[in-house]
mmCIF file of C-alpha atoms in Angstrom:
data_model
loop_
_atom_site.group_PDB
_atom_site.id
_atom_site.type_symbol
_atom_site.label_atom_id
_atom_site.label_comp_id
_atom_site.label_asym_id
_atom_site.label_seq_id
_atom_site.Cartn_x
_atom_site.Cartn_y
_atom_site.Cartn_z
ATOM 1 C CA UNK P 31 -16.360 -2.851 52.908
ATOM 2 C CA UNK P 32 -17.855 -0.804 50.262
ATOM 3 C CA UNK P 33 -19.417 -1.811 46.805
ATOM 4 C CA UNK P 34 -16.686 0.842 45.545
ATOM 5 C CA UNK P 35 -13.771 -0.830 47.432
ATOM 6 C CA UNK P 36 -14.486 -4.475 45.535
ATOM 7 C CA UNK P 37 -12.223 -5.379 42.871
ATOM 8 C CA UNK P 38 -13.527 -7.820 40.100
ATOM 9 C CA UNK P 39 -10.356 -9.896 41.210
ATOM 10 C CA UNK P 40 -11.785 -9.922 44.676
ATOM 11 C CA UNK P 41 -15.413 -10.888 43.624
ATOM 12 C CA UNK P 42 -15.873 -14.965 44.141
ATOM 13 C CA UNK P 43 -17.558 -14.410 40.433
ATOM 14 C CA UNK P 44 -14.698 -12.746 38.573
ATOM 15 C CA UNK P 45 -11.397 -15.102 38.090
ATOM 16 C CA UNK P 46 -8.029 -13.001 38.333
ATOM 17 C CA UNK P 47 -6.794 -12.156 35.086
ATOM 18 C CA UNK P 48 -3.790 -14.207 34.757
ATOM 19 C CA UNK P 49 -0.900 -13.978 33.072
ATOM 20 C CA UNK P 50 1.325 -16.715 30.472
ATOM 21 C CA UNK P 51 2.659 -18.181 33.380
ATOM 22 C CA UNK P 52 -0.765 -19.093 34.781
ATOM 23 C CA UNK P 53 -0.215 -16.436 37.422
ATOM 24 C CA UNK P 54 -2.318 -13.883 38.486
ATOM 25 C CA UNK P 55 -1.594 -10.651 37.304
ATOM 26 C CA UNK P 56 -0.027 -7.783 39.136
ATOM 27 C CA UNK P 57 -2.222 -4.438 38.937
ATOM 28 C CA UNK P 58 0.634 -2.515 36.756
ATOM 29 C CA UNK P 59 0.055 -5.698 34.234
ATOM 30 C CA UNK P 60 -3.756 -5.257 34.534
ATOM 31 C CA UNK P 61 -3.210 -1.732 33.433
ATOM 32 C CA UNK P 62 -0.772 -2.650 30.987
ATOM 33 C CA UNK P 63 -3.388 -5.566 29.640
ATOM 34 C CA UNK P 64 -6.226 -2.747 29.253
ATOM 35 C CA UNK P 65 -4.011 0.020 27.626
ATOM 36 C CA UNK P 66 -3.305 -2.966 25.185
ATOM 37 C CA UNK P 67 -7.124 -3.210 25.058
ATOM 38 C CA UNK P 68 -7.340 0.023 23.939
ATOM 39 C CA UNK P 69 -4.690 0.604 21.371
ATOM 40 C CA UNK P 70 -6.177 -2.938 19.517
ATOM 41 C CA UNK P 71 -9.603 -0.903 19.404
ATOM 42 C CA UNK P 72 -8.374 1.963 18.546
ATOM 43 C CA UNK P 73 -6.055 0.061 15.608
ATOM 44 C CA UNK P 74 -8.300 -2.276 14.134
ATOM 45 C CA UNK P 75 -11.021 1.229 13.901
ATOM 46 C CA UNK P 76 -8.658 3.122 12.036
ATOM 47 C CA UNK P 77 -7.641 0.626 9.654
ATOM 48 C CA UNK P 78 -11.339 -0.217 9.114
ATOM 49 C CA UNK P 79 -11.555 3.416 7.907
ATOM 50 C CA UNK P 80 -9.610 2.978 5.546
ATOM 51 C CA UNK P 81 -10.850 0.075 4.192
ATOM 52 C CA UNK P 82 -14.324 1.482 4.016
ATOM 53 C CA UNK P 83 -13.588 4.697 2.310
ATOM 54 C CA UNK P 84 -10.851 2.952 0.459
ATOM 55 C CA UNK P 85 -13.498 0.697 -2.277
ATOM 56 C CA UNK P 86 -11.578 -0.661 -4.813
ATOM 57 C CA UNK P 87 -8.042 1.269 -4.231
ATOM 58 C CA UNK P 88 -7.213 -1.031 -1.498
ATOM 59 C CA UNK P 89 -5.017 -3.960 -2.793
ATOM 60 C CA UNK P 90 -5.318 -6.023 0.262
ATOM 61 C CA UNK P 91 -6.776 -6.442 3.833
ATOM 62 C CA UNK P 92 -5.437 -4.443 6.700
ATOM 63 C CA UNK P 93 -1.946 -5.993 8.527
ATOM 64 C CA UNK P 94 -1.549 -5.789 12.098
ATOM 65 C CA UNK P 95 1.694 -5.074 14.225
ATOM 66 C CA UNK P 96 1.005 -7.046 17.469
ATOM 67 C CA UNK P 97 2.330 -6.746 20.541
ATOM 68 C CA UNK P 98 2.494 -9.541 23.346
ATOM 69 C CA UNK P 99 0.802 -8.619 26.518
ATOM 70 C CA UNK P 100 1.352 -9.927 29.915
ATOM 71 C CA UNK P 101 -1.256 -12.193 29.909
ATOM 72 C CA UNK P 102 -0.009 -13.926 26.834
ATOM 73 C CA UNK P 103 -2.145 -12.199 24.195
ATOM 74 C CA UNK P 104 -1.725 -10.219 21.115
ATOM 75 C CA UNK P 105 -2.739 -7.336 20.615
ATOM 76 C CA UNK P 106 -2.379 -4.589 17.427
ATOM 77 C CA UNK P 107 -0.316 -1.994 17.990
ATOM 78 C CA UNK P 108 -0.166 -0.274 14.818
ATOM 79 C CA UNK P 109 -1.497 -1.490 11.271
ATOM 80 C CA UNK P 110 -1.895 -0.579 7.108
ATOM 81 C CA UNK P 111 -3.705 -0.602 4.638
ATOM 82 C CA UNK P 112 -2.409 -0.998 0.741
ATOM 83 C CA UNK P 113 -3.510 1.290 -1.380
ATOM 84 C CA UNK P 114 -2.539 1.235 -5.297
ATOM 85 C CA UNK P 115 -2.335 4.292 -6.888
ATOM 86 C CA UNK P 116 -2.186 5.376 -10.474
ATOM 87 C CA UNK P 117 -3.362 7.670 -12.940
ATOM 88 C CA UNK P 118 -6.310 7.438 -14.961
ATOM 89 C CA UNK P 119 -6.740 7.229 -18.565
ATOM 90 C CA UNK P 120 -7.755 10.861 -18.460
ATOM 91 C CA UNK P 121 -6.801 14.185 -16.090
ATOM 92 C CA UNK P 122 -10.830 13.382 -15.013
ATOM 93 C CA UNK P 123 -10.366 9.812 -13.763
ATOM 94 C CA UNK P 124 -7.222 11.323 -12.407
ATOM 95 C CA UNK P 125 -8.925 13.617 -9.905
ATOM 96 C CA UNK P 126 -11.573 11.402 -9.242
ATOM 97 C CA UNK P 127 -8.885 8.414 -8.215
ATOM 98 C CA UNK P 128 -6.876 10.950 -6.147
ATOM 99 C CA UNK P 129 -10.197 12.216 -4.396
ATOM 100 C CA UNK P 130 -11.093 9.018 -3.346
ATOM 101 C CA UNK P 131 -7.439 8.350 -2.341
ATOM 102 C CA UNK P 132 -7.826 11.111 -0.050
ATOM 103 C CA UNK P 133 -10.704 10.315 1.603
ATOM 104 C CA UNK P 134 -9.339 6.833 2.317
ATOM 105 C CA UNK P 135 -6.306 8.475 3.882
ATOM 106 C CA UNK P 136 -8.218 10.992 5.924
ATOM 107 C CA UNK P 137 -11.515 8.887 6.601
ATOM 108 C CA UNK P 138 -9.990 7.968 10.523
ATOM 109 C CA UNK P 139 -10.993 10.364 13.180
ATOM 110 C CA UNK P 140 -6.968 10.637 13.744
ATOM 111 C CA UNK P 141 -4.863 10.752 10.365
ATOM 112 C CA UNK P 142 -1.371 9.836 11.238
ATOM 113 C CA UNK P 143 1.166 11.257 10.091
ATOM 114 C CA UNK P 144 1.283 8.994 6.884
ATOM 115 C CA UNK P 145 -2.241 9.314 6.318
ATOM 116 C CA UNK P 146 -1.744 13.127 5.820
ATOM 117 C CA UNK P 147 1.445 12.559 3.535
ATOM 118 C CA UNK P 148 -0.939 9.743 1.340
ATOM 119 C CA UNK P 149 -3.538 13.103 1.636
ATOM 120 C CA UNK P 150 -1.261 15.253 0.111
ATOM 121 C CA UNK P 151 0.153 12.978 -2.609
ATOM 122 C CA UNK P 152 -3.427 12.659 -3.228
ATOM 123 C CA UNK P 153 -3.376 16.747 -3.592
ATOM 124 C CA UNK P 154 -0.524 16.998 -5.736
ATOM 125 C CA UNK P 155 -2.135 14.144 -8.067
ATOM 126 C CA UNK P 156 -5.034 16.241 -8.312
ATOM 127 C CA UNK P 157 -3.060 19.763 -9.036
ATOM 128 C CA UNK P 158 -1.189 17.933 -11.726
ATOM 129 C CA UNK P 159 -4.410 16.757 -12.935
ATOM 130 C CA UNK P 160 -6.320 20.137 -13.213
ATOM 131 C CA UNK P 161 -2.529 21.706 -15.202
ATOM 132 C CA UNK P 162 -3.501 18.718 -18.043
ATOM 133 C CA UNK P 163 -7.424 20.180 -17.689
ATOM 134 C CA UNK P 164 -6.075 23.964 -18.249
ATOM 135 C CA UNK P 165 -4.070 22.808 -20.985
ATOM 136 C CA UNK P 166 -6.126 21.028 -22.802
ATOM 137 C CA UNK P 167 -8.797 23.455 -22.466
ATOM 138 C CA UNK P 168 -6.211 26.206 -23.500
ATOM 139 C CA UNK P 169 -5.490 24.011 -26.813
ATOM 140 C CA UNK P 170 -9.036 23.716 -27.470
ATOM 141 C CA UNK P 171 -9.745 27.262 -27.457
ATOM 142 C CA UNK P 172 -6.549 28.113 -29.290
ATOM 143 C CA UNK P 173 -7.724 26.041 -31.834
ATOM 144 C CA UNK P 174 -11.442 27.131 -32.447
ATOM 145 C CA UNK P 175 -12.732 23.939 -31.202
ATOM 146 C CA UNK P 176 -16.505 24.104 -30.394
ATOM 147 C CA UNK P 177 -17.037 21.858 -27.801
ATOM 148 C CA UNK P 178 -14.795 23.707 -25.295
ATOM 149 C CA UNK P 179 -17.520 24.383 -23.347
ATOM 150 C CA UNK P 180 -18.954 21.013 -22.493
ATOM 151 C CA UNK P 181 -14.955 20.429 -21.260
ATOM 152 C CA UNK P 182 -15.482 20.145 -17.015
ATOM 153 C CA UNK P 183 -13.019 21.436 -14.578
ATOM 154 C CA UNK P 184 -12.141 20.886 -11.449
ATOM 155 C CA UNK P 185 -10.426 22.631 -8.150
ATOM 156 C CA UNK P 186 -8.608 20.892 -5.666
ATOM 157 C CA UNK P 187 -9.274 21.541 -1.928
ATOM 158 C CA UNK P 188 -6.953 20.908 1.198
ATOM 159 C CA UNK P 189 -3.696 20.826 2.094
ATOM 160 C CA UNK P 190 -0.454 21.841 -0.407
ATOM 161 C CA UNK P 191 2.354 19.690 1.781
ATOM 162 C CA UNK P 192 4.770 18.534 -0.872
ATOM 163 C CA UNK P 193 4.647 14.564 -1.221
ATOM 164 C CA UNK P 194 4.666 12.597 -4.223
ATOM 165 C CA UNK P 195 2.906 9.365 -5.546
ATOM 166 C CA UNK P 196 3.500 8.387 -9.372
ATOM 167 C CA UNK P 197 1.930 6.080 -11.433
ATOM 168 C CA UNK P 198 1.614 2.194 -10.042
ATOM 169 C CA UNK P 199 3.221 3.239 -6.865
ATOM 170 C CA UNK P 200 1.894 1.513 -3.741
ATOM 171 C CA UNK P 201 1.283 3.803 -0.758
ATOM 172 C CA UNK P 202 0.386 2.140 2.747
ATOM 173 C CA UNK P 203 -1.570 4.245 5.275
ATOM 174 C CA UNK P 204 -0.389 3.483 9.127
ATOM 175 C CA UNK P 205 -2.478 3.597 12.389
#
């Protein structure tokens, strides 16, 4: 028999991976066990970043879906991350909130498809923002006021999909 041939189930030094029912698994469970494997990586990574990029917008840990797997384990399947959103005190804190909203949302390798609608709320917060900016600025210089200049502005970058977020809302990015 060859090295190649030799199945960590058929190696004295490996147990079988068993299943609930203390029996040993079939191969289609084995496979099913380490796609399981997988997905719980590839969960618990995503979700952690979000939490990293997330600082102090997220209002809570990640939450796991789990799934049950033949051998009696859970595994995550899917998962979120709360993030409060609101409005700053000024179109400034605005932007800077919604930028770091978006990273949050966009900091996984693999946005989902609720990542990139969080993204784009995060956009739209940010648009609004910079209309306040123009407007202000517009008043200013309407009304002679010298300090105009020192007034910074700011462009927004990415996508334009139409989603909204308003003030207080809670938005929960998924795996």
């Amino acid at each position: 028999m060859s090295i190649s041939s030799i199945s960590a189930s058929s190696y004295s030094g490996f147990p079988a991976p068993t299943g609930s029912n203390g029996q040993p698994l079939t191969p289609a469970q084995q496979k099913q066990v380490a796609d399981l494997q997988a997905a719980d990586r590839d969960v618990r990574a995503h979700e952690q970043a979000h939490m990293a990029a997330a600082g102090g917008l997220a209002t809570g840990g990640a939450s796991f879906t789990y799934q049950t797997g033949p051998d009696g384990k859970q595994y995550a399947i899917a998962g979120e991350v709360p993030i409060a959103i609101s409005t700053g005190s000024s179109p400034q804190q605005t932007i800077a909130l919604a930028r770091q909203m978006e990273k949050a949302a966009l900091a996984p390798a693999d946005p989902s498809p609720q990542d990139r609608k969080v993204a784009a709320s995060a956009q739209q917060m940010i648009a609004r923002a910079e209309a306040q900016l123009r407007e202000q600025q517009m008043q200013k210089q309407q009304a002679g006021s010298p300090d105009q200049a020192a007034s910074p502005t700011y462009s927004a970058s990415g996508t334009t999909e139409s989603a909204t977020a308003t003030s207080g809302s809670l938005i929960n990015t998924y795996a």
